[in-house]
Each structure stands twice: as C-alpha cells, then as structure tokens.
Amino acid sequence: MTGGAEWQGRVGRAWADEWRRTDRSFAAFTPHLLAAIAAQAGTRVLDIGCGAGDLSLGVARARPNAQVTGIDISSDLIAAASQRAAETGARHVRFRHADAAEYRDADGAPDLLVSRHGVMFFADPPAVFRHLAAQSAQGAHMVFSCFRGRQHNPWANLFDGVLPAAIAAPADPLGPGPFAFADPDHAQRCLAGWANLTFTPVDFTYVAGAGDDPVADAIGFFARIGPAAARLATVAGDDRAQLLAAMAGVLETHLHHGQIALPASAWIVTAQSDHA
Ligand SMILES: C[S@@+](CC[C@H](N)C(=O)[O-])C[C@H]1O[C@@H](n2cnc3c(N)ncnc32)[C@H](O)[C@@H]1O
C-alpha cells in the first residue's frame, strides 16, 4: 500500500530525488499517453499527482495556449517540478501542492484532466473522482494511465525471492498502490462521476538500469523506488549489504545489451465527466 502519508514523506522525497530515473522508466510509454491526450480538446489542463512534472511539461509543450496546472500531495515533488518548469521558462505551466481530494482552482474549472500513474493512491477513490468531476468544466475529458496487473509487469516482482513475503505480496491488492486500477472492472467502480470509459493496453519496456554499470544504476534506482526500497529503509549493516547483494544477483540475470530493461504494461484510460 502506498497512500498519501507515504507520498508526503519518504516515498515522495525518493521520487523527488529520482525523477530522472523514474522518467527514464516511463520514457517508452509517455509518448503513447501524450498522443492519447493530444486527441482531446482542452485549454485548462489539470495534471493529477503530477510528481516531478514530466507529463505537465510535455502537455505544456504541446499546448502553448493552454494553462497547465500540476498538483501533487508531496511538497518535495512540487518543488522539483517547479524548478524544472523554471528552467524551461514556460509561463503557462504551474505546480501546486494540493491533495486531489480537496483541490479547487479559483481561477477556473479544468476542461481536461490528465495523469501519468498519479490516481491510484487515493484512500477513497470514488469520493475523489466524484470531487474531481464536480470541480471540472461540464463535459470535461480525462486521460490517465495506470499499471495493468503484476503478471504484465515482471519488474514489480523482481525481488520477490529476496524480500519478506509480506512486502512482496501486499495484503490488499486493490488498496492504494501502483496496481490498484489493474482490473478495469474495479477501476470503473472507482470512477464515480465519469462516463464513456475506455481502457487501452500499452506494452512498453521499463528501463531500470543503463550506462557504464547498468546493475549498479538499477540498484541505485530500486534502492529508492518500489518494494525493495521499503524493505531497505528498515534494515542496516550486514542485513542491508546482504539484501543489496541479493538484488544485484537478480539484476545480473536481466542484463541485456547494456541495459536492465523489463517488460511492462499500462492502461490508458479515457473518460468524460457526467457533471452537468
Ligand atoms: C507513481 S507517482 C507518479 C508521479 C508522476 N505523475 C510521474 O508520472 O512521474 C504518483 C504521484 O501521485 C501523487 N499523489 C498520491 N496521492 C495524491 C493525492 N491524494 N493528491 C495529489 N497527488 C497525489 C504522489 O505524491 C506521486 O507524485
């Protein structure tokens, strides 16, 4: 489970430090999501759970006349996103520290809501989606991505053999976390206030390590992001060294052509607000 409290603390800080490697892991997927977003009209775009801002910045590049707002519950990630935006000089993208469950934009209702894997972490998804629909312009469109099931995402279970079972297999697979919307039927029940749903599967390659030492690079990534990171945060000394060595052993078996690259798969979900 990864809920709001984790994102406001250790997990959000790790993602703020690691945005280059998380963006890399999504690099083969993001163009598919941007293409799906490009198919929808919208001049007031809201990126939900924007993280370090990669999607917001991509949408802003594609829509110079739109106002793009990224919101996130992690202040560390909003700081990282704001710094990136300042470096690009783009004036029509802004980032706000906010919980999607309570967000209101005093300047006007969004007419296009987007997210790259930022909507699976709500404690009460139907309440949040109903709120987002109510805050949106009439007939607003939404385009977001989320992971498909673990069977399509072997990167997620990479270290099962070297992690305690309770970490490898979360108690509630539908609870807040990366796989909360893996099942479209369940996701549909969560999307209160939204109609005309479509789910399109997209397979992609998840690059976890590259460069001079891809295994060390991937270790650096997985030591901060994902289930092994949660475990590593609780161990020290020899236990930590042993776990890192075991992870390196697993990663060696996935080194091909100078990369640790693993199959991955996501849904691109489209919807329209039924808020009249
Ligand atoms: C898997 S990360 C994705 C980040 C970013 N969209 C990206 O693609 O790099 C999920 C993001 O959702 C944010 N998040 C989780 N719960 C949230 C909430 N209730 N309101 C706003 N953001 C939230 C987290 O802080 C985190 O940045």
PDB file of C-alpha atoms and ligand atoms in Angstrom:
ATOM      1  CA  MET A   1       0.000   0.000   0.000  1.00  0.00           C
ATOM      2  CA  THR A   2       1.253   3.468  -0.826  1.00  0.00           C
ATOM      3  CA  GLY A   3      -1.120   6.119   0.480  1.00  0.00           C
ATOM      4  CA  GLY A   4      -0.991   9.883   0.898  1.00  0.00           C
ATOM      5  CA  ALA A   5       1.091   9.745   4.094  1.00  0.00           C
ATOM      6  CA  GLU A   6       3.889   7.794   2.380  1.00  0.00           C
ATOM      7  CA  TRP A   7       3.876  10.180  -0.577  1.00  0.00           C
ATOM      8  CA  GLN A   8       4.117  13.152   1.779  1.00  0.00           C
ATOM      9  CA  GLY A   9       7.142  11.536   3.438  1.00  0.00           C
ATOM     10  CA  ARG A  10       9.846   9.050   2.420  1.00  0.00           C
ATOM     11  CA  VAL A  11       8.313   7.930  -0.885  1.00  0.00           C
ATOM     12  CA  GLY A  12       7.721  11.475  -2.176  1.00  0.00           C
ATOM     13  CA  ARG A  13      11.276  12.507  -1.204  1.00  0.00           C
ATOM     14  CA  ALA A  14      12.710   9.476  -3.018  1.00  0.00           C
ATOM     15  CA  TRP A  15      10.694  10.264  -6.171  1.00  0.00           C
ATOM     16  CA  ALA A  16      11.820  13.907  -5.985  1.00  0.00           C
ATOM     17  CA  ASP A  17      15.468  12.774  -5.886  1.00  0.00           C
ATOM     18  CA  GLU A  18      14.980  10.094  -8.530  1.00  0.00           C
ATOM     19  CA  TRP A  19      12.842  11.829 -11.145  1.00  0.00           C
ATOM     20  CA  ARG A  20      15.429  11.368 -13.890  1.00  0.00           C
ATOM     21  CA  ARG A  21      15.371   7.606 -13.435  1.00  0.00           C
ATOM     22  CA  THR A  22      11.581   7.396 -12.966  1.00  0.00           C
ATOM     23  CA  ASP A  23      11.095   9.453 -16.143  1.00  0.00           C
ATOM     24  CA  ARG A  24      13.505   7.081 -17.886  1.00  0.00           C
ATOM     25  CA  SER A  25      11.500   4.066 -16.731  1.00  0.00           C
ATOM     26  CA  PHE A  26       8.395   5.632 -18.349  1.00  0.00           C
ATOM     27  CA  ALA A  27      10.221   7.035 -21.408  1.00  0.00           C
ATOM     28  CA  ALA A  28       8.946   4.377 -23.825  1.00  0.00           C
ATOM     29  CA  PHE A  29       5.395   4.808 -22.538  1.00  0.00           C
ATOM     30  CA  THR A  30       4.962   8.575 -22.165  1.00  0.00           C
ATOM     31  CA  PRO A  31       4.637   9.284 -25.937  1.00  0.00           C
ATOM     32  CA  HIS A  32       1.610   6.939 -26.033  1.00  0.00           C
ATOM     33  CA  LEU A  33      -0.024   8.849 -23.190  1.00  0.00           C
ATOM     34  CA  LEU A  34       0.778  12.237 -24.753  1.00  0.00           C
ATOM     35  CA  ALA A  35      -0.746  11.031 -28.040  1.00  0.00           C
ATOM     36  CA  ALA A  36      -3.956   9.996 -26.250  1.00  0.00           C
ATOM     37  CA  ILE A  37      -4.066  13.385 -24.506  1.00  0.00           C
ATOM     38  CA  ALA A  38      -3.456  15.192 -27.815  1.00  0.00           C
ATOM     39  CA  ALA A  39      -6.680  13.644 -29.143  1.00  0.00           C
ATOM     40  CA  GLN A  40      -8.738  15.642 -26.610  1.00  0.00           C
ATOM     41  CA  ALA A  41      -9.545  19.338 -26.640  1.00  0.00           C
ATOM     42  CA  GLY A  42      -8.759  21.419 -23.580  1.00  0.00           C
ATOM     43  CA  THR A  43      -7.298  24.771 -22.608  1.00  0.00           C
ATOM     44  CA  ARG A  44      -7.332  24.381 -18.818  1.00  0.00           C
ATOM     45  CA  VAL A  45      -5.402  21.206 -18.112  1.00  0.00           C
ATOM     46  CA  LEU A  46      -5.057  19.651 -14.663  1.00  0.00           C
ATOM     47  CA  ASP A  47      -2.343  17.004 -14.097  1.00  0.00           C
ATOM     48  CA  ILE A  48      -3.316  14.967 -11.034  1.00  0.00           C
ATOM     49  CA  GLY A  49      -0.469  13.527  -8.950  1.00  0.00           C
ATOM     50  CA  CYS A  50       1.968  15.284 -11.288  1.00  0.00           C
ATOM     51  CA  GLY A  51       5.093  14.211  -9.400  1.00  0.00           C
ATOM     52  CA  ALA A  52       8.171  15.952 -10.771  1.00  0.00           C
ATOM     53  CA  GLY A  53       6.132  17.320 -13.660  1.00  0.00           C
ATOM     54  CA  ASP A  54       7.217  15.342 -16.729  1.00  0.00           C
ATOM     55  CA  LEU A  55       3.680  14.941 -18.096  1.00  0.00           C
ATOM     56  CA  SER A  56       2.641  18.530 -17.273  1.00  0.00           C
ATOM     57  CA  LEU A  57       5.709  19.845 -19.081  1.00  0.00           C
ATOM     58  CA  GLY A  58       5.023  17.566 -22.069  1.00  0.00           C
ATOM     59  CA  VAL A  59       1.409  18.754 -22.295  1.00  0.00           C
ATOM     60  CA  ALA A  60       2.529  22.386 -21.925  1.00  0.00           C
ATOM     61  CA  ARG A  61       4.985  21.965 -24.820  1.00  0.00           C
ATOM     62  CA  ALA A  62       2.175  20.607 -26.990  1.00  0.00           C
ATOM     63  CA  ARG A  63      -0.354  23.324 -25.949  1.00  0.00           C
ATOM     64  CA  PRO A  64       1.329  26.723 -25.863  1.00  0.00           C
ATOM     65  CA  ASN A  65      -2.052  28.424 -25.481  1.00  0.00           C
ATOM     66  CA  ALA A  66      -3.305  26.303 -22.602  1.00  0.00           C
ATOM     67  CA  GLN A  67      -2.928  26.836 -18.856  1.00  0.00           C
ATOM     68  CA  VAL A  68      -1.444  23.646 -17.398  1.00  0.00           C
ATOM     69  CA  THR A  69      -1.583  23.056 -13.647  1.00  0.00           C
ATOM     70  CA  GLY A  70       0.122  20.115 -11.944  1.00  0.00           C
ATOM     71  CA  ILE A  71      -0.968  19.200  -8.429  1.00  0.00           C
ATOM     72  CA  ASP A  72       0.669  16.783  -6.033  1.00  0.00           C
ATOM     73  CA  ILE A  73       0.373  15.857  -2.368  1.00  0.00           C
ATOM     74  CA  SER A  74       4.180  15.757  -1.981  1.00  0.00           C
ATOM     75  CA  SER A  75       5.790  19.160  -1.384  1.00  0.00           C
ATOM     76  CA  ASP A  76       9.184  17.679  -2.352  1.00  0.00           C
ATOM     77  CA  LEU A  77       7.847  16.679  -5.749  1.00  0.00           C
ATOM     78  CA  ILE A  78       6.162  20.050  -6.280  1.00  0.00           C
ATOM     79  CA  ALA A  79       9.496  21.745  -5.511  1.00  0.00           C
ATOM     80  CA  ALA A  80      11.255  19.527  -8.066  1.00  0.00           C
ATOM     81  CA  ALA A  81       8.544  20.148 -10.688  1.00  0.00           C
ATOM     82  CA  SER A  82       8.580  23.923 -10.094  1.00  0.00           C
ATOM     83  CA  GLN A  83      12.349  24.022 -10.503  1.00  0.00           C
ATOM     84  CA  ARG A  84      12.129  22.084 -13.777  1.00  0.00           C
ATOM     85  CA  ALA A  85       9.418  24.432 -15.051  1.00  0.00           C
ATOM     86  CA  ALA A  86      11.513  27.484 -14.125  1.00  0.00           C
ATOM     87  CA  GLU A  87      14.432  26.025 -16.085  1.00  0.00           C
ATOM     88  CA  THR A  88      12.255  25.662 -19.201  1.00  0.00           C
ATOM     89  CA  GLY A  89      10.966  29.220 -18.885  1.00  0.00           C
ATOM     90  CA  ALA A  90       7.426  28.054 -19.722  1.00  0.00           C
ATOM     91  CA  ARG A  91       4.970  30.525 -18.200  1.00  0.00           C
ATOM     92  CA  HIS A  92       1.781  28.590 -18.894  1.00  0.00           C
ATOM     93  CA  VAL A  93       2.617  25.685 -16.581  1.00  0.00           C
ATOM     94  CA  ARG A  94       2.446  25.930 -12.806  1.00  0.00           C
ATOM     95  CA  PHE A  95       2.616  23.489  -9.920  1.00  0.00           C
ATOM     96  CA  ARG A  96       0.569  23.476  -6.728  1.00  0.00           C
ATOM     97  CA  HIS A  97       0.964  21.485  -3.530  1.00  0.00           C
ATOM     98  CA  ALA A  98      -2.531  20.018  -3.071  1.00  0.00           C
ATOM     99  CA  ASP A  99      -4.470  16.871  -2.280  1.00  0.00           C
ATOM    100  CA  ALA A 100      -6.641  15.877  -5.240  1.00  0.00           C
ATOM    101  CA  ALA A 101      -9.390  15.017  -2.746  1.00  0.00           C
ATOM    102  CA  GLU A 102      -9.784  18.706  -1.870  1.00  0.00           C
ATOM    103  CA  TYR A 103      -8.383  20.612  -4.834  1.00  0.00           C
ATOM    104  CA  ARG A 104     -10.279  23.623  -6.135  1.00  0.00           C
ATOM    105  CA  ASP A 105      -8.993  26.090  -8.725  1.00  0.00           C
ATOM    106  CA  ALA A 106     -10.260  29.595  -8.003  1.00  0.00           C
ATOM    107  CA  ASP A 107      -9.160  30.728 -11.498  1.00  0.00           C
ATOM    108  CA  GLY A 108     -11.484  28.391 -13.387  1.00  0.00           C
ATOM    109  CA  ALA A 109     -12.572  24.791 -13.832  1.00  0.00           C
ATOM    110  CA  PRO A 110     -10.268  22.414 -15.726  1.00  0.00           C
ATOM    111  CA  ASP A 111     -11.646  21.071 -19.004  1.00  0.00           C
ATOM    112  CA  LEU A 112      -9.006  18.343 -19.463  1.00  0.00           C
ATOM    113  CA  LEU A 113      -7.710  16.200 -16.594  1.00  0.00           C
ATOM    114  CA  VAL A 114      -4.611  14.073 -17.151  1.00  0.00           C
ATOM    115  CA  SER A 115      -2.344  11.876 -15.084  1.00  0.00           C
ATOM    116  CA  ARG A 116       0.582   9.539 -15.571  1.00  0.00           C
ATOM    117  CA  HIS A 117       0.123   6.925 -12.879  1.00  0.00           C
ATOM    118  CA  GLY A 118      -0.933   9.517 -10.284  1.00  0.00           C
ATOM    119  CA  VAL A 119      -4.520   8.469  -9.491  1.00  0.00           C
ATOM    120  CA  MET A 120      -4.141   5.008  -7.880  1.00  0.00           C
ATOM    121  CA  PHE A 121      -3.223   6.174  -4.403  1.00  0.00           C
ATOM    122  CA  PHE A 122      -6.451   7.649  -3.032  1.00  0.00           C
ATOM    123  CA  ALA A 123      -7.866   6.245   0.212  1.00  0.00           C
ATOM    124  CA  ASP A 124     -11.419   6.672  -1.131  1.00  0.00           C
ATOM    125  CA  PRO A 125     -11.202   6.669  -4.942  1.00  0.00           C
ATOM    126  CA  PRO A 126     -14.958   7.122  -5.721  1.00  0.00           C
ATOM    127  CA  ALA A 127     -15.107  10.196  -3.445  1.00  0.00           C
ATOM    128  CA  VAL A 128     -12.031  11.759  -5.066  1.00  0.00           C
ATOM    129  CA  PHE A 129     -13.162  11.076  -8.627  1.00  0.00           C
ATOM    130  CA  ARG A 130     -16.637  12.432  -7.850  1.00  0.00           C
ATOM    131  CA  HIS A 131     -14.990  15.572  -6.405  1.00  0.00           C
ATOM    132  CA  LEU A 132     -12.768  15.965  -9.481  1.00  0.00           C
ATOM    133  CA  ALA A 133     -15.782  15.619 -11.789  1.00  0.00           C
ATOM    134  CA  ALA A 134     -17.693  18.225  -9.765  1.00  0.00           C
ATOM    135  CA  GLN A 135     -14.723  20.630  -9.951  1.00  0.00           C
ATOM    136  CA  SER A 136     -14.347  20.197 -13.720  1.00  0.00           C
ATOM    137  CA  ALA A 137     -15.999  22.028 -16.587  1.00  0.00           C
ATOM    138  CA  GLN A 138     -19.139  20.472 -17.969  1.00  0.00           C
ATOM    139  CA  GLY A 139     -18.255  17.556 -20.269  1.00  0.00           C
ATOM    140  CA  ALA A 140     -14.552  17.700 -19.303  1.00  0.00           C
ATOM    141  CA  HIS A 141     -12.392  14.863 -20.565  1.00  0.00           C
ATOM    142  CA  MET A 142      -9.924  12.840 -18.529  1.00  0.00           C
ATOM    143  CA  VAL A 143      -6.976  10.779 -19.815  1.00  0.00           C
ATOM    144  CA  PHE A 144      -4.832   8.890 -17.337  1.00  0.00           C
ATOM    145  CA  SER A 145      -2.545   5.891 -17.171  1.00  0.00           C
ATOM    146  CA  CYS A 146      -2.140   3.180 -14.558  1.00  0.00           C
ATOM    147  CA  PHE A 147      -0.371  -0.160 -14.432  1.00  0.00           C
ATOM    148  CA  ARG A 148      -2.025  -3.334 -15.653  1.00  0.00           C
ATOM    149  CA  GLY A 149      -1.682  -6.444 -13.468  1.00  0.00           C
ATOM    150  CA  ARG A 150       1.532  -7.716 -11.959  1.00  0.00           C
ATOM    151  CA  GLN A 151       1.567 -10.609 -14.452  1.00  0.00           C
ATOM    152  CA  HIS A 152       2.171  -7.992 -17.179  1.00  0.00           C
ATOM    153  CA  ASN A 153       4.764  -6.115 -15.089  1.00  0.00           C
ATOM    154  CA  PRO A 154       7.508  -8.507 -14.019  1.00  0.00           C
ATOM    155  CA  TRP A 155       9.661  -5.580 -12.787  1.00  0.00           C
ATOM    156  CA  ALA A 156       7.267  -5.352  -9.820  1.00  0.00           C
ATOM    157  CA  ASN A 157       8.000  -8.877  -8.602  1.00  0.00           C
ATOM    158  CA  LEU A 158      11.665  -8.902  -9.500  1.00  0.00           C
ATOM    159  CA  PHE A 159      12.859  -9.239  -5.929  1.00  0.00           C
ATOM    160  CA  ASP A 160      10.129 -11.462  -4.516  1.00  0.00           C
ATOM    161  CA  GLY A 161      12.650 -14.224  -3.853  1.00  0.00           C
ATOM    162  CA  VAL A 162      14.857 -11.967  -1.740  1.00  0.00           C
ATOM    163  CA  LEU A 163      12.199  -9.919   0.109  1.00  0.00           C
ATOM    164  CA  PRO A 164       9.974 -10.996   3.028  1.00  0.00           C
ATOM    165  CA  ALA A 165       6.645 -12.359   1.763  1.00  0.00           C
ATOM    166  CA  ALA A 166       4.620  -9.574   3.459  1.00  0.00           C
ATOM    167  CA  ILE A 167       6.411  -6.941   1.360  1.00  0.00           C
ATOM    168  CA  ALA A 168       6.469  -8.961  -1.865  1.00  0.00           C
ATOM    169  CA  ALA A 169       2.673  -9.570  -1.753  1.00  0.00           C
ATOM    170  CA  PRO A 170       0.618  -6.676  -0.250  1.00  0.00           C
ATOM    171  CA  ALA A 171      -2.393  -7.765   1.825  1.00  0.00           C
ATOM    172  CA  ASP A 172      -4.953  -5.783  -0.185  1.00  0.00           C
ATOM    173  CA  PRO A 173      -4.102  -5.850  -3.905  1.00  0.00           C
ATOM    174  CA  LEU A 174      -6.848  -3.275  -4.620  1.00  0.00           C
ATOM    175  CA  GLY A 175      -5.689  -0.867  -1.883  1.00  0.00           C
ATOM    176  CA  PRO A 176      -3.854   2.381  -2.723  1.00  0.00           C
ATOM    177  CA  GLY A 177      -0.776   1.477  -4.744  1.00  0.00           C
ATOM    178  CA  PRO A 178       0.608   1.028  -8.246  1.00  0.00           C
ATOM    179  CA  PHE A 179      -1.769  -1.853  -9.092  1.00  0.00           C
ATOM    180  CA  ALA A 180      -4.978  -0.502  -7.556  1.00  0.00           C
ATOM    181  CA  PHE A 181      -6.563   0.014 -11.014  1.00  0.00           C
ATOM    182  CA  ALA A 182      -5.101  -3.033 -12.729  1.00  0.00           C
ATOM    183  CA  ASP A 183      -8.589  -4.553 -13.029  1.00  0.00           C
ATOM    184  CA  PRO A 184     -10.759  -2.379 -15.320  1.00  0.00           C
ATOM    185  CA  ASP A 185     -13.989  -3.563 -13.638  1.00  0.00           C
ATOM    186  CA  HIS A 186     -12.719  -2.379 -10.271  1.00  0.00           C
ATOM    187  CA  ALA A 187     -11.334   0.846 -11.770  1.00  0.00           C
ATOM    188  CA  GLN A 188     -14.710   1.519 -13.376  1.00  0.00           C
ATOM    189  CA  ARG A 189     -16.421   1.204  -9.982  1.00  0.00           C
ATOM    190  CA  CYS A 190     -13.923   3.741  -8.581  1.00  0.00           C
ATOM    191  CA  LEU A 191     -14.510   6.294 -11.342  1.00  0.00           C
ATOM    192  CA  ALA A 192     -17.668   7.831  -9.876  1.00  0.00           C
ATOM    193  CA  GLY A 193     -18.805  10.895 -11.807  1.00  0.00           C
ATOM    194  CA  TRP A 194     -17.127   9.796 -15.048  1.00  0.00           C
ATOM    195  CA  ALA A 195     -18.714   8.123 -18.078  1.00  0.00           C
ATOM    196  CA  ASN A 196     -17.765   6.826 -21.558  1.00  0.00           C
ATOM    197  CA  LEU A 197     -14.779   4.913 -20.158  1.00  0.00           C
ATOM    198  CA  THR A 198     -12.226   3.275 -22.448  1.00  0.00           C
ATOM    199  CA  PHE A 199      -9.228   1.158 -21.401  1.00  0.00           C
ATOM    200  CA  THR A 200      -6.417   0.688 -23.927  1.00  0.00           C
ATOM    201  CA  PRO A 201      -3.490  -1.605 -23.053  1.00  0.00           C
ATOM    202  CA  VAL A 202       0.010  -0.385 -23.921  1.00  0.00           C
ATOM    203  CA  ASP A 203       3.058  -2.631 -23.586  1.00  0.00           C
ATOM    204  CA  PHE A 204       6.408  -0.961 -23.131  1.00  0.00           C
ATOM    205  CA  THR A 205       9.975  -1.538 -21.989  1.00  0.00           C
ATOM    206  CA  TYR A 206      10.751  -0.394 -18.477  1.00  0.00           C
ATOM    207  CA  VAL A 207      14.424   0.595 -18.318  1.00  0.00           C
ATOM    208  CA  ALA A 208      15.692   0.330 -14.752  1.00  0.00           C
ATOM    209  CA  GLY A 209      19.442   0.478 -15.373  1.00  0.00           C
ATOM    210  CA  ALA A 210      21.801   1.724 -18.086  1.00  0.00           C
ATOM    211  CA  GLY A 211      25.142   3.479 -18.533  1.00  0.00           C
ATOM    212  CA  ASP A 212      28.606   2.267 -17.556  1.00  0.00           C
ATOM    213  CA  ASP A 213      27.329  -0.059 -14.833  1.00  0.00           C
ATOM    214  CA  PRO A 214      23.650  -0.889 -15.501  1.00  0.00           C
ATOM    215  CA  VAL A 215      23.383  -3.205 -12.480  1.00  0.00           C
ATOM    216  CA  ALA A 216      24.688  -0.542 -10.080  1.00  0.00           C
ATOM    217  CA  ASP A 217      22.440   2.005 -11.779  1.00  0.00           C
ATOM    218  CA  ALA A 218      19.383  -0.240 -11.305  1.00  0.00           C
ATOM    219  CA  ILE A 219      20.361  -0.978  -7.705  1.00  0.00           C
ATOM    220  CA  GLY A 220      20.527   2.774  -7.066  1.00  0.00           C
ATOM    221  CA  PHE A 221      17.035   3.120  -8.546  1.00  0.00           C
ATOM    222  CA  PHE A 222      15.377   0.144  -6.820  1.00  0.00           C
ATOM    223  CA  ALA A 223      17.027   1.049  -3.507  1.00  0.00           C
ATOM    224  CA  ARG A 224      14.906   4.250  -3.600  1.00  0.00           C
ATOM    225  CA  ILE A 225      11.785   3.313  -5.578  1.00  0.00           C
ATOM    226  CA  GLY A 226       9.481   0.299  -5.186  1.00  0.00           C
ATOM    227  CA  PRO A 227       9.017  -2.611  -2.743  1.00  0.00           C
ATOM    228  CA  ALA A 228      12.729  -3.261  -2.187  1.00  0.00           C
ATOM    229  CA  ALA A 229      13.123   0.381  -1.154  1.00  0.00           C
ATOM    230  CA  ALA A 230      10.508  -0.058   1.576  1.00  0.00           C
ATOM    231  CA  ARG A 231      12.450  -3.030   2.923  1.00  0.00           C
ATOM    232  CA  LEU A 232      15.849  -1.353   2.649  1.00  0.00           C
ATOM    233  CA  ALA A 233      14.529   1.609   4.622  1.00  0.00           C
ATOM    234  CA  THR A 234      14.126  -0.742   7.611  1.00  0.00           C
ATOM    235  CA  VAL A 235      17.444  -2.637   7.563  1.00  0.00           C
ATOM    236  CA  ALA A 236      21.043  -1.644   8.179  1.00  0.00           C
ATOM    237  CA  GLY A 237      24.533  -3.097   8.402  1.00  0.00           C
ATOM    238  CA  ASP A 238      25.057  -6.683   7.258  1.00  0.00           C
ATOM    239  CA  ASP A 239      21.348  -7.235   6.575  1.00  0.00           C
ATOM    240  CA  ARG A 240      21.321  -4.308   4.181  1.00  0.00           C
ATOM    241  CA  ALA A 241      24.543  -5.402   2.473  1.00  0.00           C
ATOM    242  CA  GLN A 242      23.154  -8.932   2.050  1.00  0.00           C
ATOM    243  CA  LEU A 243      19.905  -7.668   0.567  1.00  0.00           C
ATOM    244  CA  LEU A 244      21.740  -5.370  -1.862  1.00  0.00           C
ATOM    245  CA  ALA A 245      23.992  -8.264  -2.948  1.00  0.00           C
ATOM    246  CA  ALA A 246      20.947 -10.497  -3.477  1.00  0.00           C
ATOM    247  CA  MET A 247      19.263  -7.763  -5.544  1.00  0.00           C
ATOM    248  CA  ALA A 248      22.412  -7.377  -7.658  1.00  0.00           C
ATOM    249  CA  GLY A 249      22.367 -11.140  -8.286  1.00  0.00           C
ATOM    250  CA  VAL A 250      18.768 -10.932  -9.527  1.00  0.00           C
ATOM    251  CA  LEU A 251      19.528  -7.930 -11.737  1.00  0.00           C
ATOM    252  CA  GLU A 252      22.558  -9.610 -13.364  1.00  0.00           C
ATOM    253  CA  THR A 253      20.167 -12.142 -14.899  1.00  0.00           C
ATOM    254  CA  HIS A 254      18.246  -9.313 -16.616  1.00  0.00           C
ATOM    255  CA  LEU A 255      21.225  -7.523 -18.146  1.00  0.00           C
ATOM    256  CA  HIS A 256      20.866  -7.482 -21.933  1.00  0.00           C
ATOM    257  CA  HIS A 257      22.631  -5.241 -24.429  1.00  0.00           C
ATOM    258  CA  GLY A 258      23.942  -2.954 -21.706  1.00  0.00           C
ATOM    259  CA  GLN A 259      20.570  -2.333 -20.057  1.00  0.00           C
ATOM    260  CA  ILE A 260      18.370  -3.666 -17.305  1.00  0.00           C
ATOM    261  CA  ALA A 261      15.166  -3.493 -19.340  1.00  0.00           C
ATOM    262  CA  LEU A 262      11.998  -5.295 -18.282  1.00  0.00           C
ATOM    263  CA  PRO A 263       8.600  -5.805 -19.910  1.00  0.00           C
ATOM    264  CA  ALA A 264       5.850  -3.548 -18.553  1.00  0.00           C
ATOM    265  CA  SER A 265       2.252  -2.772 -19.427  1.00  0.00           C
ATOM    266  CA  ALA A 266      -0.191   0.008 -18.594  1.00  0.00           C
ATOM    267  CA  TRP A 267      -3.757   1.024 -19.300  1.00  0.00           C
ATOM    268  CA  ILE A 268      -4.528   4.340 -20.903  1.00  0.00           C
ATOM    269  CA  VAL A 269      -7.964   5.232 -19.590  1.00  0.00           C
ATOM    270  CA  THR A 270     -10.203   7.885 -21.123  1.00  0.00           C
ATOM    271  CA  ALA A 271     -13.403   9.218 -19.584  1.00  0.00           C
ATOM    272  CA  GLN A 272     -15.785  12.149 -19.716  1.00  0.00           C
ATOM    273  CA  SER A 273     -17.304  13.951 -16.786  1.00  0.00           C
ATOM    274  CA  ASP A 274     -21.017  13.334 -16.383  1.00  0.00           C
ATOM    275  CA  HIS A 275     -21.227  16.514 -14.284  1.00  0.00           C
ATOM    276  CA  ALA A 276     -23.964  18.670 -15.827  1.00  0.00           C
TER     277      ALA A 276
HETATM  278  C1  LIG B   1       3.588   6.965  -9.184  1.00  0.00           C
HETATM  279  S1  LIG B   1       3.762   8.653  -8.800  1.00  0.00           S
HETATM  280  C2  LIG B   1       3.577   9.382 -10.423  1.00  0.00           C
HETATM  281  C3  LIG B   1       4.146  10.762 -10.474  1.00  0.00           C
HETATM  282  C4  LIG B   1       4.104  11.430 -11.845  1.00  0.00           C
HETATM  283  N1  LIG B   1       2.748  11.535 -12.361  1.00  0.00           N
HETATM  284  C5  LIG B   1       5.005  10.733 -12.820  1.00  0.00           C
HETATM  285  O1  LIG B   1       4.492  10.145 -13.766  1.00  0.00           O
HETATM  286  O2  LIG B   1       6.224  10.765 -12.625  1.00  0.00           O
HETATM  287  C6  LIG B   1       2.202   9.055  -8.026  1.00  0.00           C
HETATM  288  C7  LIG B   1       2.059  10.502  -7.645  1.00  0.00           C
HETATM  289  O3  LIG B   1       0.738  10.736  -7.120  1.00  0.00           O
HETATM  290  C8  LIG B   1       0.860  11.642  -6.034  1.00  0.00           C
HETATM  291  N2  LIG B   1      -0.324  11.534  -5.174  1.00  0.00           N
HETATM  292  C9  LIG B   1      -0.717  10.481  -4.427  1.00  0.00           C
HETATM  293  N3  LIG B   1      -1.858  10.765  -3.779  1.00  0.00           N
HETATM  294  C10 LIG B   1      -2.229  12.021  -4.126  1.00  0.00           C
HETATM  295  C11 LIG B   1      -3.315  12.884  -3.800  1.00  0.00           C
HETATM  296  N4  LIG B   1      -4.275  12.491  -2.954  1.00  0.00           N
HETATM  297  N5  LIG B   1      -3.365  14.118  -4.348  1.00  0.00           N
HETATM  298  C12 LIG B   1      -2.383  14.538  -5.188  1.00  0.00           C
HETATM  299  N6  LIG B   1      -1.322  13.771  -5.530  1.00  0.00           N
HETATM  300  C13 LIG B   1      -1.241  12.530  -5.023  1.00  0.00           C
HETATM  301  C14 LIG B   1       2.156  11.233  -5.360  1.00  0.00           C
HETATM  302  O4  LIG B   1       2.680  12.199  -4.478  1.00  0.00           O
HETATM  303  C15 LIG B   1       3.030  10.934  -6.573  1.00  0.00           C
HETATM  304  O5  LIG B   1       3.724  12.071  -7.010  1.00  0.00           O
END
